[in-house]
Coordinates of C-alpha atoms and ligand atoms in Angstrom, one line a residue:
M1 CA 176.0 137.6 47.6
T2 CA 179.7 138.2 46.9
V3 CA 181.3 141.6 46.8
K4 CA 181.7 141.2 43.1
E5 CA 178.0 140.5 42.6
R6 CA 177.1 143.6 44.7
Q7 CA 179.5 145.7 42.7
D8 CA 178.0 144.4 39.4
L9 CA 174.5 145.3 40.6
L10 CA 175.4 148.8 41.7
L11 CA 177.6 149.8 38.7
P12 CA 174.8 150.3 36.2
L13 CA 173.1 152.7 38.6
F14 CA 176.0 155.1 38.0
E15 CA 176.0 154.8 34.2
H16 CA 174.6 157.2 31.7
M17 CA 173.4 159.6 34.4
T18 CA 173.5 162.4 31.7
T19 CA 170.7 160.7 29.7
L20 CA 168.0 160.4 32.4
S21 CA 164.6 161.8 31.6
R22 CA 163.1 164.8 33.5
E23 CA 160.2 162.7 34.6
S24 CA 160.0 161.5 38.2
I25 CA 157.9 158.7 39.7
P26 CA 154.9 160.4 41.4
P27 CA 155.0 160.2 45.2
D28 CA 152.0 157.9 45.5
Q29 CA 153.8 155.3 43.4
R30 CA 157.1 155.3 45.4
D31 CA 158.4 153.3 48.2
E32 CA 157.0 155.3 51.1
R33 CA 160.5 156.1 52.4
L34 CA 161.2 158.0 49.2
R35 CA 158.1 160.2 49.3
E36 CA 159.9 163.2 50.8
V37 CA 162.7 163.3 48.2
G38 CA 162.7 164.5 44.6
I39 CA 162.5 168.2 45.5
L40 CA 165.5 169.4 43.6
H41 CA 164.6 169.3 39.9
R42 CA 166.4 167.1 37.4
G43 CA 168.8 169.1 35.3
T44 CA 169.6 171.5 38.2
L45 CA 173.2 171.5 39.2
F46 CA 173.4 169.9 42.6
S47 CA 175.6 171.6 45.1
C48 CA 176.7 169.9 48.3
F49 CA 177.5 173.5 49.6
H50 CA 173.9 174.6 49.3
E51 CA 171.9 174.2 52.5
K52 CA 168.7 173.1 50.8
H53 CA 170.3 170.7 48.3
L54 CA 172.4 169.2 51.0
A55 CA 169.4 168.7 53.3
E56 CA 167.6 166.6 50.6
A57 CA 170.8 164.7 49.8
T58 CA 171.2 164.0 53.5
R59 CA 167.7 162.7 53.8
L60 CA 168.4 160.3 50.9
Y61 CA 171.7 159.0 52.1
E62 CA 170.3 158.4 55.6
I63 CA 167.3 156.5 54.1
L64 CA 169.8 154.4 52.0
H65 CA 172.0 153.9 55.0
D66 CA 169.0 152.7 57.1
A67 CA 167.9 150.2 54.5
K68 CA 167.6 146.8 56.3
D69 CA 169.8 144.7 54.0
F70 CA 171.6 145.0 50.8
E71 CA 168.6 143.9 48.7
D72 CA 166.5 146.6 50.3
F73 CA 169.3 149.2 49.8
F74 CA 169.6 148.3 46.2
A75 CA 165.9 148.5 45.5
L76 CA 165.7 151.9 47.2
A77 CA 168.7 153.2 45.3
K78 CA 167.3 151.9 42.0
Q79 CA 164.0 153.7 42.6
A80 CA 165.7 156.8 43.8
R81 CA 167.5 157.0 40.5
D82 CA 164.1 157.6 38.8
I83 CA 163.1 160.2 41.3
V84 CA 165.8 162.5 42.4
N85 CA 168.2 165.0 40.8
E86 CA 171.1 163.4 39.0
G87 CA 174.0 164.9 40.9
L88 CA 172.2 164.5 44.2
F89 CA 171.6 160.8 43.4
V90 CA 175.3 160.1 42.8
Y91 CA 176.3 162.1 45.9
A92 CA 173.8 160.3 48.2
V93 CA 174.4 156.8 46.9
S94 CA 178.1 157.3 47.0
V95 CA 177.9 158.3 50.7
A96 CA 175.8 155.2 51.4
V97 CA 178.0 152.8 49.5
L98 CA 181.1 154.1 51.3
H99 CA 179.5 153.7 54.7
R100 CA 177.2 150.7 54.6
D101 CA 178.7 147.5 56.2
D102 CA 177.3 145.3 53.5
C103 CA 179.0 147.5 50.8
K104 CA 182.5 146.9 52.3
G105 CA 184.7 146.1 49.3
V106 CA 182.4 147.8 46.8
T107 CA 184.0 150.7 45.1
V108 CA 182.2 153.9 44.0
P109 CA 183.1 154.4 40.3
P110 CA 185.3 157.4 39.5
I111 CA 183.3 160.6 39.3
Q112 CA 185.2 161.6 36.2
E113 CA 183.6 158.7 34.4
I114 CA 180.2 159.2 35.9
F115 CA 180.0 162.9 34.9
P116 CA 182.8 163.5 32.3
D117 CA 181.0 166.8 31.5
R118 CA 182.4 168.1 34.8
F119 CA 185.9 167.4 33.8
I120 CA 186.2 167.7 30.0
P121 CA 185.6 171.0 28.1
A122 CA 182.3 171.2 26.2
E123 CA 184.2 171.8 22.9
T124 CA 186.0 168.4 23.4
I125 CA 182.8 166.5 24.2
N126 CA 181.2 168.1 21.2
L127 CA 184.1 166.9 19.0
A128 CA 183.9 163.5 20.5
S129 CA 180.2 163.3 19.8
K130 CA 180.8 164.2 16.1
E131 CA 183.6 161.7 15.7
A132 CA 181.4 159.0 17.3
T133 CA 178.6 159.7 14.9
L134 CA 180.9 159.8 11.9
K135 CA 182.8 156.6 12.8
P136 CA 180.1 154.4 14.4
N137 CA 182.1 151.2 13.8
E138 CA 185.3 152.1 15.6
D139 CA 186.7 153.3 18.8
V140 CA 187.2 157.1 18.9
V141 CA 189.9 159.2 20.7
V142 CA 189.9 163.0 20.6
D143 CA 192.4 165.4 22.1
V144 CA 191.3 167.7 24.8
E145 CA 190.9 171.4 23.9
E146 CA 192.6 174.4 25.7
T147 CA 190.2 176.4 27.9
G148 CA 192.0 179.8 27.4
N149 CA 195.2 181.4 26.4
I150 CA 198.0 183.5 28.0
L151 CA 196.1 186.8 27.7
D152 CA 194.8 185.5 31.1
P153 CA 198.0 185.1 33.2
E154 CA 196.2 182.5 35.3
H155 CA 195.9 180.3 32.3
T156 CA 199.5 179.2 32.9
L157 CA 198.1 177.0 35.8
A158 CA 195.2 175.6 33.9
Y159 CA 197.0 172.2 33.7
Y160 CA 197.0 172.1 37.4
R161 CA 193.5 173.5 38.2
E162 CA 191.9 171.3 35.6
D163 CA 193.7 168.2 36.6
I164 CA 191.2 165.4 36.6
G165 CA 192.8 163.6 39.6
I166 CA 192.8 166.6 42.0
N167 CA 189.2 167.4 41.2
A168 CA 188.2 163.8 41.7
H169 CA 190.1 163.7 45.0
H170 CA 188.2 166.7 46.2
W171 CA 184.8 165.2 45.3
H172 CA 185.7 161.9 47.1
W173 CA 186.9 163.8 50.1
H174 CA 183.6 165.5 50.5
I175 CA 181.8 162.1 50.1
A176 CA 184.0 160.7 52.9
Y177 CA 183.3 163.7 55.1
P178 CA 179.7 165.0 54.3
A179 CA 179.1 168.3 56.1
T180 CA 175.8 166.9 57.4
W181 CA 177.3 163.7 58.9
N182 CA 175.3 163.0 62.0
P183 CA 177.3 160.5 64.1
S184 CA 174.3 159.3 66.1
H185 CA 172.2 158.6 63.0
M186 CA 175.0 157.1 61.0
G187 CA 176.3 155.1 63.9
A188 CA 179.9 156.2 63.5
V189 CA 182.0 159.2 64.6
K190 CA 184.2 160.9 62.0
D191 CA 187.2 161.5 64.2
R192 CA 188.6 165.1 64.0
K193 CA 186.5 165.9 61.0
G194 CA 186.6 169.7 61.5
E195 CA 190.4 169.6 61.9
L196 CA 190.7 167.5 58.8
F197 CA 188.6 170.0 56.9
F198 CA 191.2 172.6 57.9
Y199 CA 194.2 170.5 57.1
M200 CA 193.3 168.9 53.8
H201 CA 192.3 172.3 52.4
Q202 CA 195.3 174.0 53.9
Q203 CA 197.4 171.5 52.0
M204 CA 195.6 172.2 48.7
C205 CA 196.4 175.9 49.1
A206 CA 200.1 175.1 49.9
R207 CA 200.3 172.9 46.9
Y208 CA 198.8 175.5 44.7
D209 CA 201.3 178.1 45.8
C210 CA 204.2 175.7 45.3
E211 CA 202.9 175.3 41.8
R212 CA 202.6 179.0 41.3
L213 CA 206.2 179.6 42.4
S214 CA 207.3 176.8 40.2
N215 CA 205.7 178.6 37.2
G216 CA 207.4 181.9 38.1
M217 CA 204.1 183.4 39.5
N218 CA 203.5 185.2 42.7
R219 CA 201.7 183.4 45.5
M220 CA 198.0 183.9 45.4
I221 CA 196.4 186.9 47.1
P222 CA 193.9 185.6 49.6
F223 CA 190.3 186.8 49.3
H224 CA 189.4 189.0 52.2
N225 CA 187.3 191.9 51.0
F226 CA 183.7 191.0 50.5
E227 CA 183.3 193.9 48.1
E228 CA 186.3 193.1 45.9
H229 CA 185.9 193.2 42.2
L230 CA 187.1 189.8 41.2
E231 CA 189.0 188.4 38.3
G232 CA 186.9 186.8 35.6
Y233 CA 186.8 183.1 34.8
A234 CA 185.2 181.0 32.1
P235 CA 184.9 177.3 32.8
H236 CA 184.2 175.9 29.3
L237 CA 182.1 173.2 30.8
T238 CA 178.5 172.4 29.8
S239 CA 176.3 170.3 32.0
L240 CA 174.8 167.5 30.0
I241 CA 172.0 166.9 32.5
S242 CA 170.5 170.3 31.3
G243 CA 172.5 171.4 28.3
L244 CA 173.4 174.6 30.1
N245 CA 176.9 176.0 30.5
Y246 CA 178.5 176.3 33.9
G247 CA 178.2 180.0 34.6
S248 CA 181.1 182.3 33.6
R249 CA 182.2 185.1 35.9
P250 CA 182.9 188.3 33.9
E251 CA 185.9 190.4 35.0
G252 CA 185.1 192.8 37.9
F253 CA 182.0 191.2 39.4
S254 CA 181.7 191.0 43.1
L255 CA 179.7 189.0 45.7
R256 CA 175.9 189.7 45.7
D257 CA 173.1 188.9 48.0
L258 CA 171.3 185.7 47.2
K259 CA 167.8 184.6 48.0
D260 CA 169.1 182.4 50.9
V261 CA 172.0 184.5 52.2
D262 CA 173.3 188.1 52.2
V263 CA 176.8 189.4 51.9
Q264 CA 176.2 191.0 55.2
D265 CA 175.5 187.7 56.9
M266 CA 178.9 186.5 55.7
E267 CA 180.7 189.5 57.1
R268 CA 178.8 189.1 60.4
W269 CA 179.8 185.4 60.6
R270 CA 183.4 186.2 59.9
E271 CA 183.5 188.8 62.7
R272 CA 181.9 186.5 65.2
I273 CA 184.3 183.7 64.4
L274 CA 187.3 186.0 64.7
E275 CA 186.0 187.4 67.9
S276 CA 185.6 184.0 69.4
I277 CA 189.1 183.1 68.3
H278 CA 190.5 186.1 70.2
L279 CA 188.3 185.5 73.2
G280 CA 189.5 181.8 73.3
Y281 CA 186.0 180.3 73.4
V282 CA 182.9 179.9 71.2
H283 CA 179.4 180.5 72.2
G284 CA 177.4 177.4 72.6
H285 CA 173.6 177.6 73.1
G286 CA 172.4 179.8 76.0
E287 CA 175.2 180.8 78.3
E288 CA 177.5 177.9 77.3
R289 CA 181.1 178.9 76.6
I290 CA 183.2 176.2 74.9
P291 CA 186.9 176.8 75.2
L292 CA 189.1 176.6 72.1
D293 CA 191.7 174.5 73.8
E294 CA 194.8 173.1 72.2
K295 CA 193.4 169.7 71.8
H296 CA 189.9 170.5 70.4
G297 CA 190.1 174.1 69.2
T298 CA 190.9 173.5 65.5
D299 CA 188.3 170.7 65.3
I300 CA 185.6 172.9 66.9
L301 CA 186.5 175.8 64.6
G302 CA 186.5 173.6 61.5
A303 CA 182.9 172.5 62.2
I304 CA 181.9 176.1 62.7
I305 CA 183.6 177.6 59.7
E306 CA 182.6 174.9 57.2
S307 CA 179.9 174.7 58.7
S308 CA 179.0 171.1 59.5
F309 CA 176.4 169.2 61.5
E310 CA 178.8 169.4 64.5
S311 CA 178.9 173.2 64.5
K312 CA 178.5 174.3 68.1
N313 CA 176.1 177.0 67.1
S314 CA 175.1 177.4 63.5
T315 CA 172.6 180.0 64.2
F316 CA 175.2 182.3 65.6
Y317 CA 178.2 181.4 63.4
G318 CA 176.3 180.6 60.2
S319 CA 177.8 178.7 57.4
L320 CA 180.6 181.0 56.1
H321 CA 182.6 178.6 54.0
N322 CA 179.7 176.7 52.4
W323 CA 177.7 179.8 51.4
G324 CA 180.9 181.3 50.1
H325 CA 181.2 178.6 47.5
V326 CA 177.5 179.2 46.5
M327 CA 177.9 183.0 46.4
M328 CA 181.1 182.8 44.3
A329 CA 179.3 180.6 41.9
R330 CA 176.2 182.8 41.5
M331 CA 177.4 186.4 41.2
H332 CA 176.6 186.4 37.5
D333 CA 172.9 185.7 38.2
P334 CA 172.3 186.3 41.9
D335 CA 168.5 186.3 41.9
G336 CA 168.2 183.7 39.2
R337 CA 166.4 186.0 36.8
F338 CA 168.3 184.6 33.8
Q339 CA 168.0 181.0 34.9
E340 CA 171.7 180.5 34.4
N341 CA 173.6 177.6 35.8
P342 CA 175.9 178.4 38.7
G343 CA 179.7 178.4 38.1
V344 CA 182.1 175.7 39.0
M345 CA 182.6 176.8 42.6
S346 CA 179.2 175.3 43.6
D347 CA 180.4 171.7 43.1
T348 CA 183.2 169.8 44.7
S349 CA 184.2 168.0 41.5
T350 CA 184.6 171.3 39.6
A351 CA 185.5 174.0 42.1
L352 CA 189.3 173.5 41.8
R353 CA 189.2 174.7 38.2
D354 CA 188.5 178.3 39.2
P355 CA 191.4 180.4 40.6
I356 CA 189.0 181.9 43.1
F357 CA 188.8 178.5 44.8
Y358 CA 192.3 178.9 46.2
R359 CA 191.9 182.5 47.1
W360 CA 188.7 181.7 49.0
H361 CA 190.3 178.8 50.8
R362 CA 193.3 180.9 51.7
F363 CA 190.9 183.3 53.3
I364 CA 189.4 180.4 55.3
D365 CA 192.9 179.2 56.1
N366 CA 193.8 182.6 57.4
I367 CA 191.1 182.4 59.9
F368 CA 192.5 179.1 61.1
Q369 CA 195.9 180.6 61.2
D370 CA 194.6 183.4 63.4
Y371 CA 193.6 180.7 65.8
K372 CA 196.8 178.8 65.6
A373 CA 198.7 182.0 66.4
T374 CA 196.9 182.1 69.8
L375 CA 198.3 178.7 70.8
P376 CA 201.7 178.3 72.5
H377 CA 204.5 177.8 70.0
Y378 CA 206.1 174.4 69.9
T379 CA 209.1 174.1 72.2
K380 CA 212.2 172.0 71.8
D381 CA 210.6 169.4 74.0
D382 CA 207.6 169.1 71.7
L383 CA 209.8 168.7 68.7
S384 CA 212.8 166.5 69.8
F385 CA 213.3 162.8 70.2
D386 CA 216.1 162.0 72.5
G387 CA 218.8 159.6 71.3
I388 CA 217.6 159.7 67.7
K389 CA 219.8 161.5 65.1
V390 CA 219.0 161.7 61.4
T391 CA 222.4 161.6 59.8
D392 CA 221.5 161.5 56.1
V393 CA 218.6 161.8 53.7
V394 CA 218.9 161.2 50.0
V395 CA 216.3 161.3 47.4
K396 CA 217.0 158.4 45.1
A397 CA 215.9 158.9 41.5
K398 CA 217.9 158.8 38.2
S399 CA 220.2 161.4 39.8
D400 CA 220.4 161.7 43.6
N401 CA 218.4 164.6 45.0
V402 CA 216.9 165.6 41.7
I403 CA 213.3 164.7 40.8
T404 CA 212.3 165.1 37.2
T405 CA 208.7 166.1 36.4
F406 CA 207.0 166.0 33.0
M407 CA 203.7 165.9 31.2
K408 CA 202.3 162.5 30.6
E409 CA 199.5 161.4 28.2
D410 CA 196.4 159.7 29.5
E411 CA 192.9 158.9 28.4
L412 CA 189.5 159.3 30.0
D413 CA 186.7 157.0 28.9
L414 CA 183.5 159.0 28.3
S415 CA 181.4 156.0 27.3
H416 CA 180.0 155.2 30.7
G417 CA 178.9 158.7 31.4
I418 CA 177.6 159.8 28.0
N419 CA 175.5 157.7 25.6
F420 CA 177.0 158.4 22.2
G421 CA 174.8 155.8 20.5
T422 CA 177.7 153.5 19.7
N423 CA 179.0 150.3 21.4
H424 CA 182.5 151.4 20.7
K425 CA 184.7 153.4 23.1
V426 CA 184.7 157.2 23.0
K427 CA 187.8 158.6 24.8
V428 CA 189.5 161.9 25.4
R429 CA 193.3 162.1 25.4
Y430 CA 194.8 164.7 27.7
Q431 CA 198.1 165.5 29.5
H432 CA 198.7 165.5 33.2
L433 CA 201.7 166.4 35.3
D434 CA 203.7 163.5 36.5
H435 CA 207.1 162.8 38.1
E436 CA 209.7 160.1 37.8
P437 CA 209.6 157.3 40.4
F438 CA 211.7 158.0 43.4
S439 CA 212.4 156.9 46.9
I440 CA 213.7 158.6 50.0
S441 CA 216.5 157.0 51.8
I442 CA 217.0 157.9 55.5
T443 CA 220.0 157.1 57.7
V444 CA 219.5 157.2 61.4
N445 CA 221.7 156.8 64.5
N446 CA 219.7 155.4 67.4
T447 CA 221.8 155.8 70.5
T448 CA 219.0 154.8 73.0
G449 CA 220.4 151.3 73.2
A450 CA 217.2 149.6 72.0
A451 CA 215.0 149.4 69.0
K452 CA 212.6 152.4 68.8
E453 CA 209.4 153.0 66.9
C454 CA 209.0 156.4 65.3
I455 CA 206.7 158.3 63.0
V456 CA 208.6 159.7 60.0
R457 CA 207.1 163.0 58.7
I458 CA 208.3 164.2 55.4
F459 CA 207.5 167.7 53.9
L460 CA 208.6 169.7 51.0
A461 CA 208.6 173.5 50.4
P462 CA 210.2 176.0 48.0
Q463 CA 213.5 177.4 49.2
Y464 CA 213.1 180.8 47.7
D465 CA 210.3 183.4 47.4
E466 CA 209.2 185.1 44.2
L467 CA 212.2 187.5 44.3
G468 CA 214.8 184.8 44.9
N469 CA 215.2 185.5 48.6
L470 CA 215.8 182.6 50.9
L471 CA 212.6 181.8 52.8
T472 CA 213.1 181.3 56.6
I473 CA 211.3 178.4 58.0
E474 CA 208.5 180.7 59.3
E475 CA 208.2 182.5 56.1
G476 CA 207.9 179.3 54.2
R477 CA 205.8 177.5 56.9
R478 CA 202.5 177.6 55.1
L479 CA 204.1 176.4 51.9
F480 CA 205.2 173.0 53.3
I481 CA 203.4 170.2 51.6
E482 CA 203.2 166.8 53.2
L483 CA 204.9 164.1 51.1
D484 CA 204.5 161.2 53.5
K485 CA 204.0 160.1 57.0
F486 CA 204.6 156.5 58.2
K487 CA 205.6 154.4 61.1
Q488 CA 209.2 153.0 61.2
T489 CA 211.2 150.8 63.6
L490 CA 214.7 152.0 64.2
A491 CA 217.2 149.4 65.1
A492 CA 219.7 150.3 67.8
G493 CA 222.8 151.9 66.4
Q494 CA 223.2 153.1 62.8
S495 CA 220.6 152.0 60.3
S496 CA 219.0 153.0 57.0
F497 CA 215.6 152.6 55.5
S498 CA 214.1 153.6 52.3
R499 CA 210.5 154.7 51.4
N500 CA 209.1 154.6 47.9
A501 CA 207.1 157.6 46.8
I502 CA 204.4 155.4 45.5
D503 CA 203.6 154.2 49.0
S504 CA 203.0 157.8 50.2
N505 CA 200.2 158.2 52.8
V506 CA 198.8 161.3 51.1
T507 CA 198.2 159.7 47.7
L508 CA 195.9 157.2 46.1
S509 CA 198.0 154.6 44.3
K510 CA 195.5 153.6 41.7
V511 CA 192.1 154.5 40.6
P512 CA 190.1 151.6 39.2
T513 CA 188.2 152.6 36.1
F514 CA 184.6 151.7 35.4
D515 CA 185.9 148.9 33.1
D516 CA 188.2 147.6 35.8
L517 CA 185.3 147.4 38.2
K518 CA 183.1 145.8 35.6
S519 CA 185.6 143.2 34.5
G520 CA 186.4 142.3 38.1
E521 CA 190.0 143.1 37.6
V522 CA 190.1 144.5 41.1
S523 CA 192.5 142.9 43.5
D524 CA 191.6 142.0 47.1
D525 CA 193.5 145.1 48.2
Y526 CA 190.6 147.2 47.1
S527 CA 188.5 145.7 50.0
E528 CA 189.5 148.8 51.9
F529 CA 189.7 151.2 49.0
C530 CA 188.0 154.4 49.9
S531 CA 188.6 156.3 46.7
C532 CA 189.9 159.4 48.5
G533 CA 193.5 160.6 48.1
W534 CA 195.7 163.1 46.4
P535 CA 196.6 161.7 42.9
E536 CA 200.0 160.1 42.9
N537 CA 201.0 161.9 39.7
M538 CA 200.5 165.2 41.5
L539 CA 202.6 164.4 44.6
I540 CA 205.5 166.7 43.5
P541 CA 205.1 170.3 42.3
R542 CA 206.2 170.9 38.7
G543 CA 209.5 172.7 39.5
N544 CA 211.0 174.5 36.5
H545 CA 213.3 173.9 33.5
K546 CA 216.3 175.2 35.3
G547 CA 215.7 173.0 38.3
K548 CA 213.9 174.6 41.2
P549 CA 215.4 174.1 44.7
F550 CA 213.0 172.9 47.4
V551 CA 213.7 172.1 51.1
L552 CA 213.1 168.5 52.0
F553 CA 212.2 168.4 55.7
V554 CA 212.3 165.1 57.6
L555 CA 211.2 164.9 61.2
L556 CA 211.2 161.7 63.3
T557 CA 208.9 161.7 66.3
D558 CA 208.3 159.2 69.1
F559 CA 205.6 156.7 68.1
E560 CA 204.9 156.0 71.8
K561 CA 203.8 159.6 72.2
D562 CA 201.9 159.9 68.9
K563 CA 200.1 156.6 68.6
V564 CA 196.4 156.4 68.8
P565 CA 195.1 153.8 71.2
D566 CA 192.5 151.8 69.3
F567 CA 193.7 152.5 65.8
Q568 CA 192.0 150.4 63.1
R569 CA 193.1 150.9 59.6
I570 CA 189.9 151.0 57.6
C571 CA 191.0 152.8 54.4
M572 CA 194.2 151.6 53.0
D573 CA 195.3 154.7 51.2
A574 CA 196.0 158.4 51.8
F575 CA 195.0 158.5 55.5
S576 CA 197.0 161.7 56.1
Y577 CA 194.5 163.7 54.0
C578 CA 191.6 161.4 54.1
G579 CA 191.6 159.9 57.6
T580 CA 190.4 156.4 58.0
K581 CA 186.7 156.9 57.2
T582 CA 185.2 155.9 60.6
G583 CA 188.2 155.0 62.7
M584 CA 190.5 157.2 64.7
Y585 CA 192.8 159.6 62.9
P586 CA 196.1 157.7 63.1
D587 CA 198.3 160.4 64.7
L588 CA 197.8 162.2 68.0
K589 CA 199.7 165.3 66.9
P590 CA 197.9 168.3 65.5
M591 CA 197.4 167.9 61.7
G592 CA 200.2 169.6 59.9
F593 CA 202.6 169.3 62.8
P594 CA 205.1 170.9 63.2
F595 CA 204.1 173.6 60.6
D596 CA 200.6 174.2 61.9
R597 CA 201.8 176.9 64.3
P598 CA 204.1 179.9 64.0
I599 CA 207.8 179.1 64.4
D600 CA 210.0 181.7 66.0
H601 CA 212.6 181.8 63.2
D602 CA 215.3 183.3 65.4
H603 CA 215.3 180.1 67.4
A604 CA 214.4 177.6 64.6
D605 CA 217.9 176.0 64.8
E606 CA 217.6 175.5 68.5
L607 CA 214.0 174.1 68.1
F608 CA 214.7 171.5 65.4
T609 CA 217.5 169.3 66.6
D610 CA 219.1 165.9 65.8
N611 CA 215.8 164.1 65.0
H612 CA 215.2 166.3 62.0
H613 CA 217.0 166.8 58.7
R614 CA 216.8 169.5 56.1
S615 CA 218.3 169.1 52.6
T616 CA 217.9 170.6 49.2
V617 CA 216.1 168.7 46.4
T618 CA 216.0 170.1 42.9
I619 CA 212.8 169.6 40.9
Q620 CA 213.4 169.7 37.3
Y621 CA 210.7 170.0 34.7
V622 CA 211.4 168.4 31.4
S623 CA 209.2 169.2 28.4
Ligands
CUO701 CU1 186.4 171.4 49.8 CU2 185.6 174.5 50.1 O1 185.4 172.6 50.9 O2 186.1 173.1 48.9

């Protein structure tokens, strides 16, 4: 069977998930491997942060992964579709497709087309439905509705939080790195998974703060007080698998005990994690002490904090981050007496819409930063590359060193996710942030007398704080967003090279739609397409009308020191944020290097020498 034939067989399993009946095949009529699933009711919002939901999803993706051949896998998935919860089904089948050898080359359809109700406001879907009914013989396009107004200051950033691409990226990331991934069962190790959990989410926070500063807003205030009365939030989403709204959080609500977890548990886990950071080791089982050493510490902590299957002691350290998502999503109906849906924080494809997501993840990030502060600071030796001098860096766009951003129109096809009873297309028109094409041209003088291979690391951060004060490199350290990281050969002597933004290793270059996948208009390049990656249109923060100055930071490090021995490139896109699925992470340096540890700003100029370059880039928003 060809890849295309497999793709064609699997695609319909993901279509019209919002129209499945509540009925489930009784256990005695199922394939016996599927007798233990089907616990979470249809219509319930699945949460991959909820321990019980995730346990069932894990059972299913492991069963699907273990199927003896593609035919067996397909038959099981097809039957599971008539048994299990809708969201749980899509999650588990997606994990299986992404990791089965016989699905290599098959692409999971975009989550925004499978469940458009997680991305498009209910008012807009309602409008689309009316239009489709009134005009059954034509294609229909409706404009997306606003979800608030400026009475809520946070509404300014709705365009960012509700961006379809960033929410889809987050969903795909958690499919590529399931918290319950058991390497021995799945037959593959997810290299530095805990560290990647730290880094990818750290970058989401940094990007959000860059966007806030671009909009003249203060950086977010991290969550830290478990009794805090929180800001309100109304998602304007209605789940079509149940017809229930995603829960709103009225202004002033705070975390409450749930059936499965207490606020006090959370506080206890936080204290235990912080205590371990300051002791320099974590408690394994029994008397075991596992050091938080430089090489493995972040990874160990990531597994504990998330928490994942690889947590060294989940009884002692609990599941701080995951339960936090669930608690945040349930404070309007903590004991379930009103049978309300949870809020958007419970799901990876919707969580980024809520401002509390970023405050929660800054809280998580602060814990990692406490750990990073215990490590030795980088020295000149760690940061330099003898004989290599970056002499010039220019951003090439319409004007040198100015990048223009703007809002661009796009459309989302609702027809594969929702059955409107018409054979015509039903689409939503929306706007998303975008930037003009640009490249970065770098000139280097290599005086080593021979060609050298290096890793080019490119970051961007705002130059000024909220008050217009120049940020020192340490003050701005946690705002640096990675733009790209790639290998480059430097000829002896003076040479220049140029890197196109579209080739960035943090972004996904193209997302094939359901129709692309159906029609087969998918190039061979997609044979290693893993669907995970920051959207290309969101690579650059918005900047402002006046032109906002950012620092462009370029650092060249020695490839010989950073290379990973048996590196195999499995996923073609976005490895910096998404790794390589089941290969080694392709960079030996700590993720986020050199901004992952405090920098003594009095000595920053001595630390960063010839092999780095700092320049100013203006980001100009045009509307
Ligand atoms: Cu991705 Cu909290 O893990 O959102």
